[in-house]
PDB file of N, CA and C in Angstrom:
ATOM      1  N   MET D 956      35.175 -10.639  14.510  1.00  0.00           N
ATOM      2  CA  MET D 956      34.861 -10.375  13.064  1.00  0.00           C
ATOM      3  C   MET D 956      33.504 -11.140  12.565  1.00  0.00           C
ATOM      4  N   ARG D 957      32.884 -12.007  13.891  1.00  0.00           N
ATOM      5  CA  ARG D 957      31.673 -12.401  13.341  1.00  0.00           C
ATOM      6  C   ARG D 957      30.801 -11.253  13.341  1.00  0.00           C
ATOM      7  N   ARG D 958      31.040 -10.273  14.434  1.00  0.00           N
ATOM      8  CA  ARG D 958      30.041  -9.029  14.521  1.00  0.00           C
ATOM      9  C   ARG D 958      30.258  -8.528  13.208  1.00  0.00           C
ATOM     10  N   LEU D 959      31.147  -8.376  12.569  1.00  0.00           N
ATOM     11  CA  LEU D 959      31.432  -7.543  11.168  1.00  0.00           C
ATOM     12  C   LEU D 959      30.819  -8.781  10.148  1.00  0.00           C
ATOM     13  N   SER D 960      31.030  -9.883  10.160  1.00  0.00           N
ATOM     14  CA  SER D 960      30.298 -10.946   9.040  1.00  0.00           C
ATOM     15  C   SER D 960      28.956 -10.700   9.362  1.00  0.00           C
ATOM     16  N   LEU D 961      28.027 -10.562  10.501  1.00  0.00           N
ATOM     17  CA  LEU D 961      26.715 -10.295  10.745  1.00  0.00           C
ATOM     18  C   LEU D 961      26.049  -8.841  10.121  1.00  0.00           C
ATOM     19  N   ALA D 962      26.998  -7.781  10.568  1.00  0.00           N
ATOM     20  CA  ALA D 962      26.904  -6.700  10.091  1.00  0.00           C
ATOM     21  C   ALA D 962      26.473  -6.511   8.518  1.00  0.00           C
ATOM     22  N   LEU D 963      27.437  -7.207   8.089  1.00  0.00           N
ATOM     23  CA  LEU D 963      27.512  -7.397   6.281  1.00  0.00           C
ATOM     24  C   LEU D 963      26.455  -7.695   5.515  1.00  0.00           C
ATOM     25  N   LEU D 964      25.883  -8.789   6.399  1.00  0.00           N
ATOM     26  CA  LEU D 964      24.625  -9.680   5.922  1.00  0.00           C
ATOM     27  C   LEU D 964      23.409  -9.017   5.777  1.00  0.00           C
ATOM     28  N   VAL D 965      23.754  -8.100   7.769  1.00  0.00           N
ATOM     29  CA  VAL D 965      22.391  -7.239   7.596  1.00  0.00           C
ATOM     30  C   VAL D 965      22.399  -6.140   6.480  1.00  0.00           C
ATOM     31  N   ILE D 966      23.109  -5.446   5.800  1.00  0.00           N
ATOM     32  CA  ILE D 966      23.381  -4.919   5.220  1.00  0.00           C
ATOM     33  C   ILE D 966      23.172  -5.073   3.918  1.00  0.00           C
ATOM     34  N   MET D 967      23.703  -6.619   3.608  1.00  0.00           N
ATOM     35  CA  MET D 967      23.461  -7.197   2.059  1.00  0.00           C
ATOM     36  C   MET D 967      21.618  -7.446   1.801  1.00  0.00           C
ATOM     37  N   LEU D 968      21.210  -7.935   3.082  1.00  0.00           N
ATOM     38  CA  LEU D 968      19.909  -8.310   3.085  1.00  0.00           C
ATOM     39  C   LEU D 968      19.358  -7.379   2.957  1.00  0.00           C
ATOM     40  N   SER D 969      19.318  -6.041   3.692  1.00  0.00           N
ATOM     41  CA  SER D 969      18.785  -4.271   3.304  1.00  0.00           C
ATOM     42  C   SER D 969      18.508  -4.010   2.289  1.00  0.00           C
ATOM     43  N   SER D 970      19.470  -4.430   1.807  1.00  0.00           N
ATOM     44  CA  SER D 970      19.606  -3.615   0.044  1.00  0.00           C
ATOM     45  C   SER D 970      18.653  -4.652  -0.580  1.00  0.00           C
ATOM     46  N   THR D 971      18.945  -6.432  -0.275  1.00  0.00           N
ATOM     47  CA  THR D 971      17.725  -7.217  -1.232  1.00  0.00           C
ATOM     48  C   THR D 971      16.681  -6.687  -1.420  1.00  0.00           C
ATOM     49  N   VAL D 972      16.005  -6.019  -0.188  1.00  0.00           N
ATOM     50  CA  VAL D 972      14.779  -5.873   0.179  1.00  0.00           C
ATOM     51  C   VAL D 972      14.168  -4.944  -0.533  1.00  0.00           C
ATOM     52  N   ALA D 973      15.156  -4.090  -0.338  1.00  0.00           N
ATOM     53  CA  ALA D 973      14.789  -2.414  -0.890  1.00  0.00           C
ATOM     54  C   ALA D 973      14.836  -2.645  -2.294  1.00  0.00           C
ATOM     55  N   LEU D 974      15.832  -3.530  -2.922  1.00  0.00           N
ATOM     56  CA  LEU D 974      15.472  -3.279  -4.382  1.00  0.00           C
ATOM     57  C   LEU D 974      14.421  -4.554  -4.512  1.00  0.00           C
ATOM     58  N   GLY D 975      13.951  -5.348  -4.071  1.00  0.00           N
ATOM     59  CA  GLY D 975      12.791  -6.363  -4.532  1.00  0.00           C
ATOM     60  C   GLY D 975      11.622  -5.385  -3.844  1.00  0.00           C
ATOM     61  N   CYS D 976      11.048  -4.758  -4.382  1.00  0.00           N
ATOM     62  CA  CYS D 976      10.245  -3.878  -4.603  1.00  0.00           C
ATOM     63  C   CYS D 976       8.649  -3.711  -4.281  1.00  0.00           C
ATOM     64  N   GLY D 977       8.257  -5.608  -4.801  1.00  0.00           N
ATOM     65  CA  GLY D 977       7.150  -5.957  -4.858  1.00  0.00           C
ATOM     66  C   GLY D 977       5.719  -5.211  -5.816  1.00  0.00           C
ATOM     67  N   ASP D 978       4.812  -5.767  -5.624  1.00  0.00           N
ATOM     68  CA  ASP D 978       4.112  -5.692  -6.689  1.00  0.00           C
ATOM     69  C   ASP D 978       2.977  -5.623  -5.828  1.00  0.00           C
ATOM     70  N   VAL D 979       1.984  -4.392  -7.010  1.00  0.00           N
ATOM     71  CA  VAL D 979       0.741  -3.860  -6.290  1.00  0.00           C
ATOM     72  C   VAL D 979      -0.385  -4.946  -6.751  1.00  0.00           C
ATOM     73  N   ARG D 980      -0.453  -5.801  -7.522  1.00  0.00           N
ATOM     74  CA  ARG D 980      -1.181  -6.858  -7.939  1.00  0.00           C
ATOM     75  C   ARG D 980      -0.601  -8.451  -6.151  1.00  0.00           C
ATOM     76  N   VAL D 981      -0.015  -8.206  -6.076  1.00  0.00           N
ATOM     77  CA  VAL D 981       0.583  -9.081  -4.986  1.00  0.00           C
ATOM     78  C   VAL D 981      -0.093  -8.833  -3.742  1.00  0.00           C
ATOM     79  N   TRP D 982       0.061  -7.484  -3.292  1.00  0.00           N
ATOM     80  CA  TRP D 982      -0.438  -6.893  -2.067  1.00  0.00           C
ATOM     81  C   TRP D 982      -1.694  -6.654  -2.193  1.00  0.00           C
ATOM     82  N   THR D 983      -2.193  -6.203  -3.060  1.00  0.00           N
ATOM     83  CA  THR D 983      -3.991  -6.474  -3.224  1.00  0.00           C
ATOM     84  C   THR D 983      -4.601  -7.375  -3.121  1.00  0.00           C
ATOM     85  N   ASN D 984      -3.949  -8.446  -3.756  1.00  0.00           N
ATOM     86  CA  ASN D 984      -4.087  -9.822  -3.481  1.00  0.00           C
ATOM     87  C   ASN D 984      -4.526 -10.568  -1.777  1.00  0.00           C
ATOM     88  N   ALA D 985      -3.391 -10.236  -1.636  1.00  0.00           N
ATOM     89  CA  ALA D 985      -2.837 -10.501   0.174  1.00  0.00           C
ATOM     90  C   ALA D 985      -4.016  -9.710   0.756  1.00  0.00           C
ATOM     91  N   TYR D 986      -4.234  -8.160   0.505  1.00  0.00           N
ATOM     92  CA  TYR D 986      -5.485  -7.723   1.323  1.00  0.00           C
ATOM     93  C   TYR D 986      -6.750  -8.535   1.374  1.00  0.00           C
ATOM     94  N   TRP D 987      -7.157  -8.593  -0.257  1.00  0.00           N
ATOM     95  CA  TRP D 987      -8.433  -9.632  -0.453  1.00  0.00           C
ATOM     96  C   TRP D 987      -8.543 -11.237   0.201  1.00  0.00           C
ATOM     97  N   ARG D 988      -7.196 -11.794   0.300  1.00  0.00           N
ATOM     98  CA  ARG D 988      -7.129 -12.773   0.447  1.00  0.00           C
ATOM     99  C   ARG D 988      -8.628 -13.419   1.496  1.00  0.00           C
ATOM    100  N   GLU D 989      -8.932 -14.429   1.248  1.00  0.00           N
ATOM    101  CA  GLU D 989     -10.112 -14.390   2.221  1.00  0.00           C
ATOM    102  C   GLU D 989     -10.318 -15.060   3.536  1.00  0.00           C
ATOM    103  N   ALA D 990      -8.656 -15.507   3.763  1.00  0.00           N
ATOM    104  CA  ALA D 990      -8.575 -15.442   5.575  1.00  0.00           C
ATOM    105  C   ALA D 990      -7.706 -14.718   5.881  1.00  0.00           C
ATOM    106  N   ALA D 991      -7.424 -13.212   5.181  1.00  0.00           N
ATOM    107  CA  ALA D 991      -7.205 -12.040   5.807  1.00  0.00           C
ATOM    108  C   ALA D 991      -7.499 -11.292   7.219  1.00  0.00           C
ATOM    109  N   THR D 992      -6.998 -11.610   7.748  1.00  0.00           N
ATOM    110  CA  THR D 992      -7.348 -10.923   9.116  1.00  0.00           C
ATOM    111  C   THR D 992      -6.780  -9.366   9.226  1.00  0.00           C
ATOM    112  N   ASP D 993      -7.764  -8.295   9.978  1.00  0.00           N
ATOM    113  CA  ASP D 993      -7.183  -7.042  10.056  1.00  0.00           C
ATOM    114  C   ASP D 993      -5.892  -6.430  10.171  1.00  0.00           C
ATOM    115  N   ARG D 994      -4.902  -7.387  10.571  1.00  0.00           N
ATOM    116  CA  ARG D 994      -3.314  -7.133  10.798  1.00  0.00           C
ATOM    117  C   ARG D 994      -3.304  -7.618   9.628  1.00  0.00           C
ATOM    118  N   ASN D 995      -3.233  -8.734   8.790  1.00  0.00           N
ATOM    119  CA  ASN D 995      -2.698  -8.540   7.700  1.00  0.00           C
ATOM    120  C   ASN D 995      -3.215  -7.761   6.682  1.00  0.00           C
ATOM    121  N   ARG D 996      -4.126  -7.306   6.412  1.00  0.00           N
ATOM    122  CA  ARG D 996      -4.914  -6.102   6.011  1.00  0.00           C
ATOM    123  C   ARG D 996      -3.590  -4.945   5.880  1.00  0.00           C
ATOM    124  N   GLN D 997      -3.984  -4.570   7.089  1.00  0.00           N
ATOM    125  CA  GLN D 997      -2.607  -3.649   7.238  1.00  0.00           C
ATOM    126  C   GLN D 997      -1.382  -3.484   7.267  1.00  0.00           C
ATOM    127  N   ALA D 998      -1.009  -4.791   6.900  1.00  0.00           N
ATOM    128  CA  ALA D 998       0.335  -5.195   7.157  1.00  0.00           C
ATOM    129  C   ALA D 998       0.248  -4.867   5.110  1.00  0.00           C
ATOM    130  N   ALA D 999      -0.842  -4.999   4.427  1.00  0.00           N
ATOM    131  CA  ALA D 999      -0.561  -5.384   2.781  1.00  0.00           C
ATOM    132  C   ALA D 999      -0.732  -3.722   2.582  1.00  0.00           C
ATOM    133  N   LEU D1000      -1.125  -3.041   3.511  1.00  0.00           N
ATOM    134  CA  LEU D1000      -1.365  -1.453   3.092  1.00  0.00           C
ATOM    135  C   LEU D1000      -0.112  -0.624   3.533  1.00  0.00           C
ATOM    136  N   VAL D1001       0.719  -1.566   4.498  1.00  0.00           N
ATOM    137  CA  VAL D1001       1.964  -0.779   4.263  1.00  0.00           C
ATOM    138  C   VAL D1001       3.200  -1.291   3.507  1.00  0.00           C
ATOM    139  N   GLU D1002       2.907  -2.426   3.054  1.00  0.00           N
ATOM    140  CA  GLU D1002       3.708  -2.732   1.655  1.00  0.00           C
ATOM    141  C   GLU D1002       3.327  -1.671   0.638  1.00  0.00           C
ATOM    142  N   LEU D1003       1.811  -1.343   0.218  1.00  0.00           N
ATOM    143  CA  LEU D1003       1.078  -1.027  -0.723  1.00  0.00           C
ATOM    144  C   LEU D1003       1.926   0.887  -0.784  1.00  0.00           C
ATOM    145  N   SER D1004       2.126   1.356   0.352  1.00  0.00           N
ATOM    146  CA  SER D1004       2.370   2.908   1.229  1.00  0.00           C
ATOM    147  C   SER D1004       4.056   2.719   0.411  1.00  0.00           C
ATOM    148  N   SER D1005       4.897   1.637   0.727  1.00  0.00           N
ATOM    149  CA  SER D1005       5.847   1.981   0.098  1.00  0.00           C
ATOM    150  C   SER D1005       6.567   0.904  -0.914  1.00  0.00           C
ATOM    151  N   LEU D1006       5.749   0.792  -1.890  1.00  0.00           N
ATOM    152  CA  LEU D1006       6.650   0.309  -3.126  1.00  0.00           C
ATOM    153  C   LEU D1006       7.246   1.234  -4.162  1.00  0.00           C
ATOM    154  N   CYS D1007       8.287   0.812  -4.335  1.00  0.00           N
ATOM    155  CA  CYS D1007       9.261   1.618  -5.552  1.00  0.00           C
ATOM    156  C   CYS D1007       8.687   1.811  -6.700  1.00  0.00           C
ATOM    157  N   GLY D1008       8.912   3.168  -6.888  1.00  0.00           N
ATOM    158  CA  GLY D1008       8.513   3.692  -8.249  1.00  0.00           C
ATOM    159  C   GLY D1008       7.185   3.822  -8.430  1.00  0.00           C
ATOM    160  N   SER D1009       6.409   3.725  -7.637  1.00  0.00           N
ATOM    161  CA  SER D1009       4.681   3.656  -7.568  1.00  0.00           C
ATOM    162  C   SER D1009       4.146   4.093  -8.760  1.00  0.00           C
ATOM    163  N   LYS D1010       4.339   3.012  -9.542  1.00  0.00           N
ATOM    164  CA  LYS D1010       3.781   2.996 -11.183  1.00  0.00           C
ATOM    165  C   LYS D1010       2.791   2.241 -11.309  1.00  0.00           C
ATOM    166  N   THR D1011       1.664   2.377 -11.496  1.00  0.00           N
ATOM    167  CA  THR D1011       0.482   1.466 -11.811  1.00  0.00           C
ATOM    168  C   THR D1011       0.176   1.550 -13.031  1.00  0.00           C
ATOM    169  N   ASP D1012      -0.491   0.324 -13.662  1.00  0.00           N
ATOM    170  CA  ASP D1012      -1.374   0.692 -14.927  1.00  0.00           C
ATOM    171  C   ASP D1012      -3.189   1.089 -14.361  1.00  0.00           C
ATOM    172  N   ALA D1013      -3.729   1.384 -15.431  1.00  0.00           N
ATOM    173  CA  ALA D1013      -5.134   1.402 -14.538  1.00  0.00           C
ATOM    174  C   ALA D1013      -5.854   0.379 -14.102  1.00  0.00           C
ATOM    175  N   ASP D1014      -5.453  -0.750 -14.340  1.00  0.00           N
ATOM    176  CA  ASP D1014      -6.053  -2.164 -13.420  1.00  0.00           C
ATOM    177  C   ASP D1014      -5.323  -2.352 -11.923  1.00  0.00           C
ATOM    178  N   GLY D1015      -4.151  -1.682 -11.700  1.00  0.00           N
ATOM    179  CA  GLY D1015      -3.577  -1.453 -10.274  1.00  0.00           C
ATOM    180  C   GLY D1015      -4.335  -0.258  -9.691  1.00  0.00           C
ATOM    181  N   ASP D1016      -3.917   0.955 -10.665  1.00  0.00           N
ATOM    182  CA  ASP D1016      -5.265   1.995 -10.005  1.00  0.00           C
ATOM    183  C   ASP D1016      -6.765   1.299  -9.252  1.00  0.00           C
ATOM    184  N   GLN D1017      -7.133   0.879 -10.103  1.00  0.00           N
ATOM    185  CA  GLN D1017      -8.337   0.481  -9.824  1.00  0.00           C
ATOM    186  C   GLN D1017      -8.361  -0.559  -8.920  1.00  0.00           C
ATOM    187  N   ARG D1018      -7.737  -1.329  -8.508  1.00  0.00           N
ATOM    188  CA  ARG D1018      -7.319  -2.368  -7.357  1.00  0.00           C
ATOM    189  C   ARG D1018      -7.128  -1.852  -5.994  1.00  0.00           C
ATOM    190  N   LEU D1019      -6.170  -0.543  -6.636  1.00  0.00           N
ATOM    191  CA  LEU D1019      -5.343   0.311  -4.896  1.00  0.00           C
ATOM    192  C   LEU D1019      -6.985   0.993  -4.428  1.00  0.00           C
ATOM    193  N   LEU D1020      -7.936   1.499  -5.558  1.00  0.00           N
ATOM    194  CA  LEU D1020      -8.696   2.395  -5.194  1.00  0.00           C
ATOM    195  C   LEU D1020      -9.935   1.665  -4.312  1.00  0.00           C
ATOM    196  N   ALA D1021      -9.867   0.508  -4.968  1.00  0.00           N
ATOM    197  CA  ALA D1021     -11.446  -0.617  -4.099  1.00  0.00           C
ATOM    198  C   ALA D1021     -10.592  -0.960  -3.026  1.00  0.00           C
ATOM    199  N   VAL D1022      -9.074  -1.150  -2.357  1.00  0.00           N
ATOM    200  CA  VAL D1022      -8.192  -1.869  -1.315  1.00  0.00           C
ATOM    201  C   VAL D1022      -8.541  -0.419   0.300  1.00  0.00           C
ATOM    202  N   ILE D1023      -8.353   0.981  -0.854  1.00  0.00           N
ATOM    203  CA  ILE D1023      -8.300   2.004  -0.342  1.00  0.00           C
ATOM    204  C   ILE D1023      -9.989   1.958   0.288  1.00  0.00           C
ATOM    205  N   ARG D1024     -10.489   2.306  -0.534  1.00  0.00           N
ATOM    206  CA  ARG D1024     -12.295   2.045   0.141  1.00  0.00           C
ATOM    207  C   ARG D1024     -12.201   1.401   0.953  1.00  0.00           C
ATOM    208  N   ASP D1025     -12.141  -0.086   1.206  1.00  0.00           N
ATOM    209  CA  ASP D1025     -12.488  -1.068   1.902  1.00  0.00           C
ATOM    210  C   ASP D1025     -11.641  -0.257   3.310  1.00  0.00           C
ATOM    211  N   ALA D1026     -10.573   0.316   3.261  1.00  0.00           N
ATOM    212  CA  ALA D1026      -9.709   0.066   4.339  1.00  0.00           C
ATOM    213  C   ALA D1026     -10.262   1.471   4.957  1.00  0.00           C
ATOM    214  N   GLU D1027     -10.656   2.210   3.940  1.00  0.00           N
ATOM    215  CA  GLU D1027     -11.275   3.668   4.778  1.00  0.00           C
ATOM    216  C   GLU D1027     -12.815   3.192   5.533  1.00  0.00           C
ATOM    217  N   GLN D1028     -13.390   2.085   5.260  1.00  0.00           N
ATOM    218  CA  GLN D1028     -14.685   1.719   5.742  1.00  0.00           C
ATOM    219  C   GLN D1028     -14.615   1.035   7.275  1.00  0.00           C
ATOM    220  N   ARG D1029     -12.868   0.404   6.753  1.00  0.00           N
ATOM    221  CA  ARG D1029     -12.942  -0.652   8.112  1.00  0.00           C
ATOM    222  C   ARG D1029     -12.776   0.409   9.114  1.00  0.00           C
ATOM    223  N   GLN D1030     -12.570   1.955   8.607  1.00  0.00           N
ATOM    224  CA  GLN D1030     -11.370   2.737   9.673  1.00  0.00           C
ATOM    225  C   GLN D1030     -10.210   2.578   9.829  1.00  0.00           C
ATOM    226  N   TYR D1031      -9.530   2.273   8.971  1.00  0.00           N
ATOM    227  CA  TYR D1031      -8.110   1.815   9.480  1.00  0.00           C
ATOM    228  C   TYR D1031      -7.353   3.407   9.469  1.00  0.00           C
ATOM    229  N   ASP D1032      -5.764   3.608   9.911  1.00  0.00           N
ATOM    230  CA  ASP D1032      -5.453   4.568  10.159  1.00  0.00           C
ATOM    231  C   ASP D1032      -5.210   5.195   8.710  1.00  0.00           C
ATOM    232  N   ARG D1033      -5.993   6.630   8.891  1.00  0.00           N
ATOM    233  CA  ARG D1033      -6.164   7.150   7.422  1.00  0.00           C
ATOM    234  C   ARG D1033      -5.149   8.166   7.416  1.00  0.00           C
ATOM    235  N   ALA D1034      -3.892   8.081   8.090  1.00  0.00           N
ATOM    236  CA  ALA D1034      -2.399   8.104   7.879  1.00  0.00           C
ATOM    237  C   ALA D1034      -1.850   7.181   6.532  1.00  0.00           C
ATOM    238  N   LEU D1035      -1.949   5.746   7.284  1.00  0.00           N
ATOM    239  CA  LEU D1035      -1.718   5.121   6.504  1.00  0.00           C
ATOM    240  C   LEU D1035      -2.295   5.133   5.212  1.00  0.00           C
ATOM    241  N   LEU D1036      -3.376   5.231   4.967  1.00  0.00           N
ATOM    242  CA  LEU D1036      -4.357   5.691   3.866  1.00  0.00           C
ATOM    243  C   LEU D1036      -3.427   6.268   2.920  1.00  0.00           C
ATOM    244  N   ARG D1037      -3.449   7.463   3.384  1.00  0.00           N
ATOM    245  CA  ARG D1037      -3.340   8.787   3.042  1.00  0.00           C
ATOM    246  C   ARG D1037      -2.046   8.251   2.197  1.00  0.00           C
ATOM    247  N   ARG D1038      -1.126   7.678   2.941  1.00  0.00           N
ATOM    248  CA  ARG D1038       0.698   7.621   2.238  1.00  0.00           C
ATOM    249  C   ARG D1038       0.150   6.716   1.080  1.00  0.00           C
ATOM    250  N   VAL D1039      -0.771   5.537   1.050  1.00  0.00           N
ATOM    251  CA  VAL D1039      -0.989   4.523   0.157  1.00  0.00           C
ATOM    252  C   VAL D1039      -1.382   5.730  -1.286  1.00  0.00           C
ATOM    253  N   LEU D1040      -2.195   6.502  -0.994  1.00  0.00           N
ATOM    254  CA  LEU D1040      -2.503   7.206  -1.806  1.00  0.00           C
ATOM    255  C   LEU D1040      -1.574   7.861  -2.536  1.00  0.00           C
ATOM    256  N   GLU D1041      -0.908   8.627  -1.504  1.00  0.00           N
ATOM    257  CA  GLU D1041       0.141   9.593  -2.233  1.00  0.00           C
ATOM    258  C   GLU D1041       1.193   8.763  -2.610  1.00  0.00           C
ATOM    259  N   ALA D1042       1.343   7.651  -2.473  1.00  0.00           N
ATOM    260  CA  ALA D1042       2.820   6.698  -2.822  1.00  0.00           C
ATOM    261  C   ALA D1042       2.310   6.460  -4.005  1.00  0.00           C
ATOM    262  N   HIS D1043       1.182   6.526  -4.470  1.00  0.00           N
ATOM    263  CA  HIS D1043       0.640   6.274  -6.042  1.00  0.00           C
ATOM    264  C   HIS D1043       0.189   7.088  -7.041  1.00  0.00           C
ATOM    265  N   ARG D1044       0.636   8.545  -6.570  1.00  0.00           N
ATOM    266  CA  ARG D1044       0.551   9.409  -7.555  1.00  0.00           C
ATOM    267  C   ARG D1044      -1.026  10.145  -7.509  1.00  0.00           C
ATOM    268  N   CYS D1045      -1.802   9.258  -6.300  1.00  0.00           N
ATOM    269  CA  CYS D1045      -3.415   9.614  -6.397  1.00  0.00           C
ATOM    270  C   CYS D1045      -4.397   9.155  -7.382  1.00  0.00           C
ATOM    271  N   LEU D1046      -3.727   7.791  -7.733  1.00  0.00           N
ATOM    272  CA  LEU D1046      -3.870   7.153  -8.712  1.00  0.00           C
ATOM    273  C   LEU D1046      -4.640   7.819 -10.099  1.00  0.00           C
ATOM    274  N   PRO D1047      -3.707   8.073 -10.825  1.00  0.00           N
ATOM    275  CA  PRO D1047      -4.048   9.390 -11.921  1.00  0.00           C
ATOM    276  C   PRO D1047      -4.467   8.565 -12.789  1.00  0.00           C
ATOM    277  N   THR D1048      -4.770   7.357 -13.503  1.00  0.00           N
ATOM    278  CA  THR D1048      -5.371   6.752 -14.281  1.00  0.00           C
ATOM    279  C   THR D1048      -7.118   6.447 -13.709  1.00  0.00           C
ATOM    280  N   VAL D1049      -7.285   6.931 -12.365  1.00  0.00           N
ATOM    281  CA  VAL D1049      -8.568   6.917 -12.611  1.00  0.00           C
ATOM    282  C   VAL D1049      -9.475   8.014 -12.382  1.00  0.00           C
ATOM    283  N   PRO D1050     -10.761   8.414 -12.876  1.00  0.00           N
ATOM    284  CA  PRO D1050     -11.077   9.851 -13.208  1.00  0.00           C
ATOM    285  C   PRO D1050     -11.697   9.971 -11.998  1.00  0.00           C
ATOM    286  N   ARG D1051     -11.489  11.667 -11.870  1.00  0.00           N
ATOM    287  CA  ARG D1051     -11.461  12.213 -10.931  1.00  0.00           C
ATOM    288  C   ARG D1051     -13.349  12.467 -10.188  1.00  0.00           C
ATOM    289  N   THR D1052     -14.262  11.448  -9.596  1.00  0.00           N
ATOM    290  CA  THR D1052     -15.059  11.762  -9.943  1.00  0.00           C
ATOM    291  C   THR D1052     -15.544  12.165  -8.182  1.00  0.00           C
ATOM    292  N   ALA D1053     -17.113  12.331  -8.117  1.00  0.00           N
ATOM    293  CA  ALA D1053     -17.163  12.816  -6.729  1.00  0.00           C
ATOM    294  C   ALA D1053     -16.909  11.998  -5.698  1.00  0.00           C
ATOM    295  N   ASP D1054     -16.771  10.461  -6.180  1.00  0.00           N
ATOM    296  CA  ASP D1054     -16.546   9.490  -5.059  1.00  0.00           C
ATOM    297  C   ASP D1054     -15.153   9.546  -4.880  1.00  0.00           C
ATOM    298  N   LYS D1055     -14.556   9.349  -6.029  1.00  0.00           N
ATOM    299  CA  LYS D1055     -12.809   9.749  -5.552  1.00  0.00           C
ATOM    300  C   LYS D1055     -12.526  11.007  -4.653  1.00  0.00           C
ATOM    301  N   ALA D1056     -13.471  12.232  -5.595  1.00  0.00           N
ATOM    302  CA  ALA D1056     -12.895  13.601  -4.142  1.00  0.00           C
ATOM    303  C   ALA D1056     -12.948  13.097  -2.840  1.00  0.00           C
ATOM    304  N   GLN D1057     -14.361  12.668  -2.795  1.00  0.00           N
ATOM    305  CA  GLN D1057     -14.867  12.104  -1.310  1.00  0.00           C
ATOM    306  C   GLN D1057     -13.833  11.431  -0.831  1.00  0.00           C
ATOM    307  N   LEU D1058     -13.321  10.268  -1.303  1.00  0.00           N
ATOM    308  CA  LEU D1058     -12.553   9.461  -0.652  1.00  0.00           C
ATOM    309  C   LEU D1058     -11.376  10.180  -0.448  1.00  0.00           C
ATOM    310  N   ILE D1059     -11.060  11.263  -1.540  1.00  0.00           N
ATOM    311  CA  ILE D1059      -9.282  12.062  -0.817  1.00  0.00           C
ATOM    312  C   ILE D1059      -9.718  12.253   0.302  1.00  0.00           C
ATOM    313  N   SER D1060     -10.814  13.284   0.318  1.00  0.00           N
ATOM    314  CA  SER D1060     -11.154  14.508   1.053  1.00  0.00           C
ATOM    315  C   SER D1060     -11.095  14.121   3.041  1.00  0.00           C
ATOM    316  N   ALA D1061     -11.741  12.506   2.490  1.00  0.00           N
ATOM    317  CA  ALA D1061     -11.984  11.619   3.833  1.00  0.00           C
ATOM    318  C   ALA D1061     -10.772  11.217   4.183  1.00  0.00           C
ATOM    319  N   ILE D1062      -9.562  10.603   3.821  1.00  0.00           N
ATOM    320  CA  ILE D1062      -8.283  10.614   4.108  1.00  0.00           C
ATOM    321  C   ILE D1062      -7.197  11.716   4.229  1.00  0.00           C
ATOM    322  N   GLY D1063      -7.537  12.549   3.582  1.00  0.00           N
ATOM    323  CA  GLY D1063      -6.512  14.225   3.629  1.00  0.00           C
ATOM    324  C   GLY D1063      -5.617  14.098   3.047  1.00  0.00           C
ATOM    325  N   ALA D1064      -5.873  13.141   1.608  1.00  0.00           N
ATOM    326  CA  ALA D1064      -4.764  13.436   0.507  1.00  0.00           C
ATOM    327  C   ALA D1064      -4.337  14.610   0.254  1.00  0.00           C
ATOM    328  N   ARG D1065      -2.909  14.700   0.091  1.00  0.00           N
ATOM    329  CA  ARG D1065      -2.785  16.058  -0.742  1.00  0.00           C
ATOM    330  C   ARG D1065      -2.850  15.711  -2.403  1.00  0.00           C
ATOM    331  N   CYS D1066      -4.075  15.780  -2.968  1.00  0.00           N
ATOM    332  CA  CYS D1066      -4.070  15.295  -4.522  1.00  0.00           C
ATOM    333  C   CYS D1066      -4.419  16.526  -5.098  1.00  0.00           C
ATOM    334  N   SER D1067      -3.712  17.069  -6.416  1.00  0.00           N
ATOM    335  CA  SER D1067      -4.406  18.023  -7.069  1.00  0.00           C
ATOM    336  C   SER D1067      -4.974  17.379  -8.274  1.00  0.00           C
TER     337      SER D1067
END
């Protein structure tokens, strides 16, 4: 009976976590926190790669672009950066400049 209760608790908590999708502003702020370590920044990137809905406004897209650029300069895992970019539909409110195109190409994202 105790195992069943524990299993139900785990399932309920998993569902709660899945429903609490997070916020681009929260995770970009976590990335830029002054005391953030590489590990903290990479954890923020993981969260940014899995936000539900992945819809952001122009401000959110600009924040994400700055984070992705910085992470690429820090030589973080390109597959993770690609997941962040693709999860957010390649930042549609950011104009397609040569700089953005170069970043997309550098991390190998599939953006049209």
